[in-house]
Coordinates of C-alpha atoms and ligand atoms in Angstrom, one line a residue:
X1 CA 0.0 0.0 0.0
X2 CA 2.5 2.6 1.2
X3 CA 4.6 2.6 -2.0
X4 CA 1.4 3.5 -3.9
X5 CA 0.8 6.5 -1.9
X6 CA 1.4 9.9 -3.4
X7 CA 0.3 13.5 -2.8
X8 CA -2.4 15.1 -4.9
X9 CA -0.9 17.8 -7.1
X10 CA -2.4 21.3 -7.1
X11 CA -2.9 21.0 -10.9
X12 CA -5.1 18.0 -10.3
X13 CA -7.2 20.0 -7.9
X14 CA -7.4 22.8 -10.5
X15 CA -8.5 20.3 -13.2
X16 CA -11.3 18.9 -11.1
X17 CA -12.6 22.4 -10.5
X18 CA -12.6 23.1 -14.3
X19 CA -15.4 20.6 -14.7
X20 CA -17.3 22.4 -12.0
X21 CA -16.8 25.6 -13.9
X22 CA -18.4 24.1 -16.9
X23 CA -21.5 23.4 -14.7
X24 CA -21.3 27.0 -13.5
X25 CA -21.4 28.3 -17.1
X26 CA -24.2 25.9 -18.0
X27 CA -26.5 27.3 -15.3
X28 CA -25.3 30.9 -15.8
X29 CA -23.8 31.3 -12.4
X30 CA -20.9 33.4 -11.2
X31 CA -17.9 32.4 -9.2
X32 CA -14.8 34.1 -7.6
X33 CA -12.6 33.3 -10.7
X34 CA -14.9 35.5 -12.8
X35 CA -15.2 38.3 -10.2
X36 CA -11.5 38.5 -9.8
X37 CA -11.2 39.3 -13.5
X38 CA -13.7 42.1 -13.1
X39 CA -11.8 43.6 -10.1
X40 CA -8.4 43.5 -11.7
X41 CA -6.3 45.7 -11.6
X42 CA -7.0 46.6 -8.0
X43 CA -7.0 50.2 -6.8
X44 CA -3.3 51.2 -6.3
X45 CA -4.1 53.5 -3.4
X46 CA -6.0 50.8 -1.6
X47 CA -3.2 48.3 -2.3
X48 CA -0.6 50.5 -0.7
X49 CA -2.9 51.5 2.2
X50 CA -2.6 55.2 1.3
X51 CA -6.2 56.2 1.2
X52 CA -8.0 57.6 4.2
X53 CA -11.8 57.9 4.7
X54 CA -12.1 58.2 8.4
X55 CA -13.6 61.7 8.2
X56 CA -15.8 63.4 5.7
X57 CA -13.2 66.1 4.8
X58 CA -11.8 63.2 2.7
X59 CA -11.5 60.7 1.3
X60 CA -7.8 61.7 1.0
X61 CA -5.3 59.9 -1.2
X62 CA -1.6 60.4 -0.9
X63 CA 0.3 61.2 -4.1
X64 CA 3.7 62.9 -4.8
X65 CA 1.7 66.1 -5.4
X66 CA -0.5 65.7 -2.4
X67 CA 1.7 64.3 0.4
X68 CA -0.7 65.0 3.2
X69 CA -4.4 64.6 3.8
X70 CA -6.6 67.7 4.4
X71 CA -6.0 67.4 8.2
X72 CA -2.3 67.2 7.5
X73 CA -1.9 63.5 8.2
X74 CA 1.1 62.0 6.3
X75 CA 1.3 58.7 4.5
X76 CA 2.7 56.9 7.5
X77 CA -0.1 58.0 9.7
X78 CA -2.7 56.9 7.2
X79 CA -1.1 53.5 6.5
X80 CA -0.6 53.0 10.3
X81 CA -4.2 53.8 11.1
X82 CA -5.5 51.5 8.4
X83 CA -3.3 48.7 9.7
X84 CA -4.5 49.2 13.3
X85 CA -8.1 49.2 12.2
X86 CA -7.6 46.1 10.1
X87 CA -6.1 44.4 13.2
X88 CA -8.9 45.5 15.4
X89 CA -11.4 44.1 13.0
X90 CA -9.8 40.7 13.2
X91 CA -9.3 40.8 17.0
X92 CA -13.0 41.8 17.4
X93 CA -14.1 38.9 15.1
X94 CA -12.2 36.1 16.8
X95 CA -13.0 37.5 20.2
X96 CA -16.7 37.8 19.7
X97 CA -16.7 34.2 18.5
X98 CA -14.9 33.3 21.7
X99 CA -17.6 35.3 23.6
X100 CA -20.4 33.2 22.0
X101 CA -18.6 30.1 23.2
X102 CA -18.4 31.5 26.7
X103 CA -22.2 32.1 26.6
X104 CA -22.8 28.6 25.4
X105 CA -20.8 27.3 28.3
X106 CA -22.8 29.5 30.6
X107 CA -25.9 28.0 29.3
X108 CA -24.7 24.4 29.4
X109 CA -26.6 22.0 31.6
X110 CA -26.9 18.3 32.5
X111 CA -30.2 17.9 30.5
X112 CA -29.7 20.6 27.9
X113 CA -28.4 20.5 24.3
X114 CA -25.0 21.6 25.4
X115 CA -23.1 19.6 28.0
X116 CA -19.6 19.6 29.5
X117 CA -17.7 16.9 27.6
X118 CA -14.3 17.5 29.1
X119 CA -14.8 18.1 32.8
X120 CA -11.1 17.4 33.4
X121 CA -10.1 20.4 31.3
X122 CA -12.8 22.6 32.9
X123 CA -11.5 21.8 36.3
X124 CA -7.9 22.5 35.2
X125 CA -9.0 26.0 34.0
X126 CA -11.1 26.6 37.1
X127 CA -8.1 25.8 39.4
X128 CA -5.9 28.0 37.2
X129 CA -8.3 30.8 37.9
X130 CA -8.7 30.1 41.6
X131 CA -12.2 28.8 41.4
X132 CA -13.4 26.3 44.0
X133 CA -13.9 22.9 42.3
X134 CA -14.3 20.4 45.2
X135 CA -17.7 19.2 46.3
X136 CA -19.4 21.2 43.5
X137 CA -21.6 20.3 40.7
X138 CA -19.6 20.4 37.4
X139 CA -22.2 22.8 35.9
X140 CA -21.9 25.2 38.8
X141 CA -18.2 25.3 38.1
X142 CA -18.8 25.7 34.4
X143 CA -21.1 28.6 35.0
X144 CA -18.7 30.4 37.3
X145 CA -15.8 29.8 34.8
X146 CA -17.9 31.1 31.9
X147 CA -19.0 34.2 33.8
X148 CA -15.4 34.9 34.8
X149 CA -14.4 34.5 31.1
X150 CA -17.1 36.8 30.0
X151 CA -15.8 39.4 32.5
X152 CA -12.5 39.2 30.7
X153 CA -14.1 41.1 27.8
X154 CA -14.9 44.2 29.9
X155 CA -13.2 44.2 33.2
X156 CA -12.1 47.7 34.2
X157 CA -8.7 46.8 35.7
X158 CA -5.9 44.4 35.2
X159 CA -4.6 42.4 32.2
X160 CA -5.8 39.2 30.5
X161 CA -5.9 36.2 32.8
X162 CA -4.5 34.0 30.1
X163 CA -1.2 35.8 30.1
X164 CA -0.1 33.9 33.2
X165 CA 0.3 30.9 30.9
X166 CA 3.2 32.6 29.0
X167 CA 6.8 32.2 30.1
X168 CA 8.1 34.9 32.6
X169 CA 10.5 36.4 30.1
X170 CA 7.7 36.9 27.5
X171 CA 5.5 38.5 30.1
X172 CA 8.3 40.9 31.1
X173 CA 8.7 41.9 27.5
X174 CA 5.0 42.6 27.2
X175 CA 5.0 44.6 30.4
X176 CA 8.0 46.7 29.4
X177 CA 6.7 47.4 25.9
X178 CA 3.3 48.3 27.4
X179 CA 1.5 45.9 25.2
X180 CA -0.1 43.6 27.8
X181 CA -3.7 43.3 26.7
X182 CA -6.3 44.6 29.2
X183 CA -10.0 43.8 28.8
X184 CA -10.6 42.3 25.3
X185 CA -13.2 44.7 24.2
X186 CA -11.1 47.6 25.6
X187 CA -8.3 46.9 23.2
X188 CA -10.6 46.8 20.2
X189 CA -12.3 49.9 21.4
X190 CA -9.1 51.7 22.2
X191 CA -7.8 50.9 18.7
X192 CA -10.9 52.5 17.1
X193 CA -10.4 55.5 19.4
X194 CA -6.7 55.8 18.5
X195 CA -7.5 55.8 14.8
X196 CA -10.3 58.3 15.0
X197 CA -9.7 61.6 13.2
X198 CA -7.3 63.7 15.2
X199 CA -5.9 61.0 17.5
X200 CA -2.8 58.9 16.8
X201 CA -0.8 59.3 13.5
X202 CA 2.6 58.2 14.8
X203 CA 3.5 54.8 13.3
X204 CA 5.3 53.6 16.5
X205 CA 2.2 54.2 18.6
X206 CA -0.1 52.6 16.1
X207 CA 2.1 49.5 15.7
X208 CA 2.3 49.1 19.5
X209 CA -1.5 49.2 19.8
X210 CA -1.7 46.7 16.9
X211 CA 0.4 44.2 18.9
X212 CA -1.7 44.8 21.9
X213 CA -5.0 44.4 20.0
X214 CA -3.6 41.2 18.5
X215 CA -2.6 39.9 21.9
X216 CA -6.2 40.5 23.2
X217 CA -7.2 38.1 20.5
X218 CA -4.6 35.3 20.8
X219 CA -4.1 35.5 24.5
X220 CA -7.7 36.6 25.2
X221 CA -10.7 36.0 22.9
X222 CA -9.4 33.2 20.8
X223 CA -8.0 31.4 23.8
X224 CA -11.5 31.6 25.3
X225 CA -12.9 30.2 22.1
X226 CA -10.5 27.3 22.0
X227 CA -10.5 26.3 25.6
X228 CA -14.2 26.4 26.2
X229 CA -15.0 24.7 22.9
X230 CA -12.8 21.9 24.2
X231 CA -14.7 21.9 27.5
X232 CA -18.0 21.7 25.7
X233 CA -17.3 19.5 22.7
X234 CA -14.2 17.6 23.8
X235 CA -10.5 18.2 23.6
X236 CA -9.3 16.9 20.2
X237 CA -7.3 13.8 19.9
X238 CA -5.9 12.1 16.8
X239 CA -8.8 10.9 14.6
X240 CA -9.1 9.7 11.1
X241 CA -10.9 11.6 8.4
X242 CA -10.8 12.5 4.7
X243 CA -10.5 15.7 2.7
X244 CA -11.4 17.3 -0.6
X245 CA -14.6 17.6 -2.6
X246 CA -14.7 13.8 -3.1
X247 CA -15.9 13.4 0.5
X248 CA -19.3 14.5 -0.7
X249 CA -21.4 11.4 -1.6
X250 CA -23.7 11.5 -4.7
X251 CA -25.9 8.8 -3.2
X252 CA -26.5 10.6 0.1
X253 CA -28.1 13.8 1.2
X254 CA -25.2 16.2 1.5
X255 CA -25.2 18.9 4.2
X256 CA -22.3 21.3 4.2
X257 CA -21.4 23.1 7.5
X258 CA -19.5 26.3 6.9
X259 CA -18.2 29.1 9.2
X260 CA -16.5 29.0 12.5
X261 CA -18.7 28.5 15.6
X262 CA -18.9 24.8 16.5
X263 CA -22.1 25.3 18.6
X264 CA -24.1 25.1 15.3
X265 CA -22.2 22.4 13.5
X266 CA -21.9 20.1 16.5
X267 CA -25.7 20.0 16.7
X268 CA -26.1 19.5 12.9
X269 CA -23.7 16.6 13.1
X270 CA -25.6 15.2 16.1
X271 CA -28.9 15.1 14.1
X272 CA -27.3 13.8 10.9
X273 CA -26.7 10.7 12.9
X274 CA -30.2 10.4 14.1
X275 CA -31.6 7.0 13.0
X276 CA -35.1 8.5 12.4
X277 CA -33.7 11.2 10.1
X278 CA -31.5 8.7 8.3
X279 CA -34.6 6.5 7.7
X280 CA -36.4 9.7 6.5
X281 CA -33.5 10.3 4.0
X282 CA -33.9 6.8 2.8
X283 CA -37.6 7.4 2.2
X284 CA -36.6 10.0 -0.4
X285 CA -34.3 7.5 -2.2
X286 CA -31.0 8.6 -0.6
X287 CA -28.7 6.1 1.0
X288 CA -27.9 8.2 4.0
X289 CA -26.8 11.6 5.2
X290 CA -23.3 13.0 4.7
X291 CA -22.1 16.1 6.6
X292 CA -18.9 17.6 5.4
X293 CA -17.3 21.0 6.2
X294 CA -15.9 24.1 4.7
X295 CA -13.5 26.6 6.4
X296 CA -12.9 26.5 10.2
X297 CA -16.2 25.0 11.2
X298 CA -14.9 22.1 9.2
X299 CA -11.7 22.0 11.2
X300 CA -13.7 22.0 14.4
X301 CA -15.9 19.0 13.6
X302 CA -13.1 17.1 11.8
X303 CA -10.9 17.3 14.9
X304 CA -13.6 16.2 17.3
X305 CA -15.8 13.9 15.2
X306 CA -13.8 12.9 12.1
X307 CA -16.4 14.8 9.9
X308 CA -14.7 15.0 6.4
X309 CA -13.4 18.3 5.1
X310 CA -14.9 19.2 1.7
X311 CA -12.7 22.2 1.2
X312 CA -11.3 25.5 2.4
X313 CA -12.1 29.1 1.7
X314 CA -11.9 29.2 -2.1
X315 CA -13.7 25.9 -2.4
X316 CA -16.9 27.2 -0.9
X317 CA -18.6 27.8 -4.2
X318 CA -17.4 24.5 -5.5
X319 CA -19.4 22.5 -3.0
X320 CA -22.6 24.1 -4.4
X321 CA -21.3 23.6 -8.0
X322 CA -21.3 19.9 -7.5
X323 CA -25.0 20.0 -7.8
X324 CA -25.2 17.5 -5.0
X325 CA -25.4 19.9 -2.0
X326 CA -28.8 19.8 -0.4
X327 CA -28.0 22.5 2.1
X328 CA -25.1 24.7 3.0
X329 CA -25.6 25.8 6.6
X330 CA -23.4 28.7 7.8
X331 CA -22.7 30.5 11.0
X332 CA -20.2 33.3 11.0
X333 CA -17.1 34.5 9.1
X334 CA -15.5 33.8 5.8
X335 CA -18.8 33.1 4.1
X336 CA -19.1 34.4 0.5
X337 CA -22.3 36.5 0.0
X338 CA -22.0 34.9 -3.4
X339 CA -23.5 31.7 -2.0
X340 CA -27.0 33.4 -2.0
X341 CA -27.3 33.9 -5.7
X342 CA -25.3 30.8 -6.5
X343 CA -27.6 28.5 -4.5
X344 CA -30.5 29.9 -6.5
X345 CA -29.0 28.4 -9.7
X346 CA -29.3 24.9 -8.0
X347 CA -31.7 23.2 -5.6
X348 CA -29.3 24.0 -2.7
X349 CA -30.7 25.6 0.4
X350 CA -28.4 28.4 1.7
X351 CA -29.2 28.6 5.4
X352 CA -27.8 31.4 7.5
X353 CA -28.2 31.0 11.3
X354 CA -26.5 33.9 13.1
X355 CA -27.7 37.5 13.5
X356 CA -24.0 38.3 13.0
X357 CA -23.9 37.0 9.5
X358 CA -27.1 37.7 7.6
X359 CA -27.1 37.6 3.8
X360 CA -29.5 38.2 0.9
X361 CA -30.9 35.2 -0.9
X362 CA -30.6 33.0 2.2
X363 CA -33.0 31.4 4.5
X364 CA -32.5 32.6 8.0
X365 CA -33.0 30.1 10.7
X366 CA -32.0 31.9 13.9
X367 CA -29.9 29.6 16.0
X368 CA -29.6 30.1 19.7
X369 CA -28.6 28.0 22.7
X370 CA -32.1 27.5 24.0
X371 CA -33.5 26.1 20.7
X372 CA -30.4 24.6 19.3
X373 CA -31.6 21.0 19.2
X374 CA -34.9 21.7 17.6
X375 CA -33.5 24.1 15.0
X376 CA -30.7 21.7 14.1
X377 CA -33.2 18.9 13.6
X378 CA -35.4 21.1 11.5
X379 CA -32.4 22.1 9.3
X380 CA -31.4 18.5 8.7
X381 CA -35.0 17.6 7.9
X382 CA -35.2 20.4 5.4
X383 CA -32.0 19.2 3.7
X384 CA -33.3 15.6 3.5
X385 CA -36.6 16.8 2.0
X386 CA -34.6 18.8 -0.6
X387 CA -32.9 15.6 -1.9
X388 CA -35.8 15.1 -4.3
X389 CA -35.3 18.5 -5.9
X390 CA -31.8 17.6 -7.1
X391 CA -31.2 17.8 -10.9
X392 CA -29.3 14.6 -11.7
X393 CA -27.9 16.1 -14.9
X394 CA -26.0 18.8 -12.9
X395 CA -24.4 16.4 -10.4
X396 CA -20.7 16.0 -10.6
X397 CA -18.5 15.3 -7.6
X398 CA -14.8 15.3 -8.4
X399 CA -13.2 12.0 -7.5
X400 CA -10.6 13.6 -5.3
X401 CA -10.0 12.9 -1.7
X402 CA -7.2 12.1 0.7
X403 CA -7.0 10.4 4.0
X404 CA -6.0 12.5 7.0
X405 CA -5.2 12.1 10.7
X406 CA -6.3 15.2 12.5
X407 CA -6.8 16.5 16.0
X408 CA -3.4 17.4 17.5
X409 CA -4.3 19.6 20.4
X410 CA -1.4 20.3 22.8
X411 CA -2.8 17.7 25.1
X412 CA -2.8 15.2 22.3
X413 CA 0.7 16.1 21.2
X414 CA 1.9 15.4 24.8
X415 CA 0.1 12.1 24.9
X416 CA 1.6 11.1 21.6
X417 CA 5.1 12.0 22.9
X418 CA 4.4 9.9 26.1
X419 CA 4.1 6.8 23.9
X420 CA 7.6 7.2 22.5
X421 CA 9.5 8.2 25.6
X422 CA 11.1 5.8 28.0
X423 CA 11.3 8.4 30.7
X424 CA 10.2 8.1 34.3
X425 CA 6.5 8.6 35.1
X426 CA 7.2 12.1 36.4
X427 CA 8.6 13.0 33.0
X428 CA 5.4 12.2 31.2
X429 CA 3.1 14.9 29.9
X430 CA 5.9 17.2 28.8
X431 CA 7.3 18.4 25.5
X432 CA 10.8 17.3 26.4
X433 CA 11.1 14.6 23.8
X434 CA 10.3 17.2 21.2
X435 CA 12.9 19.5 22.6
X436 CA 15.5 16.7 22.4
X437 CA 14.7 16.1 18.8
X438 CA 15.2 19.8 18.1
X439 CA 18.4 20.0 20.2
X440 CA 19.9 17.0 18.5
X441 CA 19.0 18.3 15.0
X442 CA 16.8 15.3 14.1
X443 CA 14.2 18.0 13.7
X444 CA 15.6 21.3 12.5
X445 CA 12.7 23.3 13.7
X446 CA 9.0 23.9 13.3
X447 CA 6.7 26.1 11.2
X448 CA 3.2 27.1 12.1
X449 CA 1.4 27.4 8.8
X450 CA -1.8 29.3 9.1
X451 CA -4.3 31.4 7.1
X452 CA -6.5 31.5 4.2
X453 CA -6.6 31.2 0.4
X454 CA -6.3 34.3 -1.7
X455 CA -6.9 34.6 -5.4
X456 CA -3.7 36.8 -5.5
X457 CA -1.8 33.5 -5.4
X458 CA -2.7 30.2 -7.0
X459 CA -5.0 28.7 -4.4
X460 CA -3.4 26.1 -2.1
X461 CA -0.1 26.1 -4.1
X462 CA 1.9 28.2 -1.7
X463 CA 0.6 26.2 1.3
X464 CA 1.3 22.8 -0.2
X465 CA 4.6 23.6 -1.9
X466 CA 6.0 25.3 1.1
X467 CA 5.0 22.4 3.4
X468 CA 6.6 19.9 1.0
X469 CA 9.8 21.8 1.0
X470 CA 9.8 22.2 4.8
X471 CA 9.2 18.6 5.6
X472 CA 11.9 17.6 3.1
X473 CA 14.2 19.7 5.2
X474 CA 13.3 18.0 8.5
X475 CA 11.1 20.9 9.6
X476 CA 7.9 19.7 11.2
X477 CA 4.7 21.7 10.3
X478 CA 1.8 22.5 12.5
X479 CA -1.2 23.8 10.6
X480 CA -4.5 25.4 11.3
X481 CA -7.4 27.0 9.4
X482 CA -7.5 26.8 5.6
X483 CA -3.8 26.0 5.5
X484 CA -4.5 22.8 7.4
X485 CA -7.2 21.9 4.9
X486 CA -4.8 22.5 2.0
X487 CA -2.4 20.0 3.7
X488 CA -5.2 17.5 4.2
X489 CA -6.5 17.8 0.7
X490 CA -3.0 17.2 -0.7
X491 CA -2.4 14.2 1.5
X492 CA 0.2 15.8 3.8
X493 CA -1.8 14.7 6.9
X494 CA -1.7 11.1 5.8
X495 CA 0.8 9.3 7.9
X496 CA 2.2 7.8 4.7
X497 CA 3.3 11.3 3.7
X498 CA 6.4 10.6 5.8
X499 CA 8.0 9.4 2.7
X500 CA 8.3 13.0 1.6
X501 CA 10.3 13.9 4.7
X502 CA 14.0 14.2 5.3
X503 CA 15.5 11.3 7.2
X504 CA 15.2 13.0 10.6
X505 CA 11.5 14.0 10.4
X506 CA 10.7 10.6 8.8
X507 CA 12.2 8.9 11.8
X508 CA 10.1 11.1 14.2
X509 CA 7.0 10.3 12.2
X510 CA 7.7 6.6 12.4
X511 CA 8.4 6.6 16.1
X512 CA 5.5 8.8 17.1
X513 CA 3.2 7.4 14.4
X514 CA 2.2 10.9 13.2
X515 CA 1.8 12.6 9.9
X516 CA 4.5 15.2 9.1
X517 CA 2.0 18.0 9.1
X518 CA -0.1 18.2 12.3
X519 CA -3.6 19.5 12.3
X520 CA -4.0 21.8 15.3
X521 CA -7.5 23.1 14.4
X522 CA -9.2 26.2 13.3
X523 CA -7.9 29.8 13.3
X524 CA -9.0 30.5 16.9
X525 CA -6.9 27.4 17.7
X526 CA -3.7 29.3 16.9
X527 CA -4.0 30.0 20.6
X528 CA -3.1 26.3 21.0
X529 CA 0.2 27.1 19.1
X530 CA 0.9 29.9 21.6
X531 CA 0.5 27.4 24.5
X532 CA 2.7 24.9 22.6
X533 CA 5.6 27.4 22.2
X534 CA 5.2 28.6 25.7
X535 CA 5.6 25.0 27.0
X536 CA 8.4 24.4 24.6
X537 CA 10.2 27.4 26.0
X538 CA 9.7 26.2 29.6
X539 CA 10.7 22.7 28.8
X540 CA 13.9 23.8 26.9
X541 CA 15.0 26.7 29.0
X542 CA 15.1 28.8 25.9
X543 CA 13.1 32.0 25.4
X544 CA 10.4 31.8 22.7
X545 CA 12.3 34.2 20.6
X546 CA 15.2 31.8 20.6
X547 CA 13.3 28.8 19.4
X548 CA 13.8 27.6 15.8
X549 CA 10.1 28.2 15.2
X550 CA 8.5 30.4 12.5
X551 CA 4.9 31.4 11.7
X552 CA 3.8 31.6 8.1
X553 CA 0.6 32.8 6.4
X554 CA 1.4 32.5 2.7
X555 CA -2.1 33.0 1.3
X556 CA -3.9 35.0 3.9
X557 CA -6.7 37.4 3.2
X558 CA -8.7 38.4 6.3
X559 CA -8.5 40.9 9.1
X560 CA -8.4 38.0 11.4
X561 CA -5.1 36.9 9.9
X562 CA -3.5 40.2 10.6
X563 CA -4.6 40.1 14.2
X564 CA -3.1 36.6 14.4
X565 CA 0.2 37.9 12.8
X566 CA 0.3 40.6 15.5
X567 CA 0.0 38.2 18.4
X568 CA 2.3 35.5 16.9
X569 CA 5.0 38.2 16.5
X570 CA 4.3 39.6 19.9
X571 CA 4.7 36.1 21.4
X572 CA 8.2 36.1 20.0
X573 CA 7.7 34.1 16.8
X574 CA 9.0 35.6 13.5
X575 CA 6.1 35.6 11.0
X576 CA 6.3 35.4 7.3
X577 CA 3.4 36.9 5.2
X578 CA 3.0 36.0 1.6
X579 CA 0.5 38.8 1.0
X580 CA 1.2 42.5 1.8
X581 CA -1.1 43.8 4.5
X582 CA -1.6 47.1 2.6
X583 CA 1.5 48.7 4.2
X584 CA 3.7 49.1 1.1
X585 CA 2.9 52.8 0.9
X586 CA 4.8 53.7 4.1
X587 CA 8.5 53.2 4.7
X588 CA 8.1 53.9 8.4
X589 CA 5.3 51.4 8.9
X590 CA 7.4 48.8 7.0
X591 CA 10.3 49.6 9.3
X592 CA 8.3 49.2 12.5
X593 CA 6.7 45.9 11.4
X594 CA 9.7 44.3 9.9
X595 CA 12.4 45.5 12.2
X596 CA 11.4 48.0 14.9
X597 CA 9.1 45.6 16.9
X598 CA 12.0 43.2 17.3
X599 CA 13.4 45.5 20.1
X600 CA 10.1 45.0 22.0
X601 CA 9.2 41.4 21.4
X602 CA 12.3 39.6 19.9
X603 CA 10.5 38.9 16.7
X604 CA 9.2 40.7 13.6
X605 CA 7.2 40.3 10.3
X606 CA 8.7 39.4 7.0
X607 CA 6.6 40.4 4.0
X608 CA 7.6 38.4 1.0
X609 CA 5.3 37.9 -2.0
X610 CA 7.9 35.8 -3.9
X611 CA 7.2 32.3 -2.9
X612 CA 10.7 31.0 -3.5
X613 CA 12.2 33.8 -1.4
X614 CA 9.7 33.1 1.3
X615 CA 10.6 29.4 1.4
X616 CA 14.3 30.1 1.5
X617 CA 13.8 32.9 4.1
X618 CA 12.0 30.5 6.4
X619 CA 14.6 27.8 6.3
X620 CA 17.5 30.3 6.6
X621 CA 15.7 31.8 9.6
X622 CA 15.4 28.5 11.3
X623 CA 19.0 27.6 10.7
X624 CA 20.1 31.0 12.0
X625 CA 18.2 30.4 15.2
X626 CA 19.9 27.1 15.6
X627 CA 23.3 28.7 15.1
X628 CA 22.5 31.3 17.7
X629 CA 21.6 28.6 20.2
X630 CA 24.8 26.7 19.3
X631 CA 22.8 23.6 18.3
Ligands
BF8_1 O1 -10.6 31.7 10.5 S1 -8.0 30.6 7.4 S2 -10.3 31.9 5.2 S3 -11.8 30.0 7.4 S4 -9.8 33.6 8.1 FE1 -11.3 32.2 7.0 FE2 -8.8 32.4 6.6 FE3 -10.0 30.2 6.3 FE4 -11.1 30.3 9.4 NI1 -9.0 31.7 9.3
SF4_2 FE1 -8.4 63.1 5.1 FE2 -7.4 63.5 7.5 FE3 -10.0 63.1 7.2 FE4 -8.2 61.1 6.8 S1 -8.7 62.1 8.7 S2 -10.0 61.6 5.5 S3 -6.5 62.2 6.0 S4 -8.8 64.8 6.5

């Protein structure tokens, strides 16, 4: 078997999509490939970040002839304010998602739709926060923890509770640089205040607040999202699944879950397994019900339930173009408004569920904690009944899928390491074996690959080619978000992909029985990576900034990704961006992001749109860190 295994090429994925585009043309639909053409070339002012419209004296655009806006703001202030607003948008989005999860935890109960699935983790967090756990009902503890977490969003004094998980050195850097995040909402609000007309226009101050706003996400809102999703739905452990459009099943009712909040998708998955509803599907001539996912919701349910991953961000229209999608059910974030008109060209039901993400041409089924079960059941039922409306002549599901082992939470990584270590019992549950691999050079280092797809680069290519190069150089990859889905679709999360590794990483994959690219979850789960590096630092005695570890978002597109970049850099991890965050127009902003911040947090951004240079830059960077450590 293993000698037959090979990765799926990006061109094979592209060819499969071409057939879907023929269907698109046949039904007279639209898709992102066509819209990109209409939007090209993009506005040069926008691309460089040198347009300001934060007051109605403008909009002001900076040109050689007009070097200042009407208020006198120069290009650096304009680019800086835009960058901070972009960051704040991302921090708000992740954090508000986290807040929803806290509310779900607050509403959890023994007999309700939402229960505590990982009481051990809940108790661990409760103890961390000084909450009494003995002789108490688990739900009483859950509600107190949830309330305390919700207070993190607006508390008047102090800094984020989660910061205590970071190494002492990192916390000292944050304190000294005055970037410790306070209440989560305060950092978002403060960013909006700083960027109002007539407030900050000094790049240094705007970048400092960008780091702080990022930190309120990664070490605040996103961490709430991850930790309490684990408490409610289970902490991920390695589980088998499949990825790419071929996971959809032409004989079954296909329900696609798309978005980010697992509260919805967990319930949908629950009811898709309901024997009554499966029997109901059979009564319409289907063989069963297949739920598969798109975007981060997909990562959430793949990691916890093994639900297959149909695709990532730029595949979302393709799932409808298969003609075999009975319902695409979405919650929040990264959902194309295009799905409304597109679904009208097919029998597909486009169901929005959150007041946060409402779109034209969708059916709105308001989803809330109290009615979650009945709404989810109704949605599954509606999808089943829609099977009969399928147009068989439009059905084409590309025969493309790969096997993947997913679900590497920090807890699962430690457990995996325990199985390969011969250490004493008191040495279990640590990352020390990993540190030893890095110290000895069996592993050269690690790269956290994150982020989206972006039509500015060929979809998935940068993710997949970069990962291939890294693993061939004995650099292990941890991935999240749409980057993780690229890896899974290519086959890089199949344990047999170890044959593409250098000798060192191959040996590690064999010993630990892991794939060379580890799936760590959705984008809010990049908070897991922050815990991972913190523990690596503690277990190695090195500072995070010294570790041969790099962050990389080669195809990113969203505000959330910039927020992530800010907190990853702030945590001490050099971060490589393959897409420019609209800062090219300001030499001062470029200086602060790519060099200046290093004095504060021992890491900085690299912006490199040339993929080959990006690849080489990452490897050189890892080797330079090793040399500096003398390993
Ligand atoms: O939060 S990687 S396209 S799905 S923003 Fe969106 Fe980007 Fe995908 Fe997840 Ni993250
Ligand atoms: Fe123009 Fe200044 Fe108003 Fe921005 S804040 S739109 S630069 S006048």
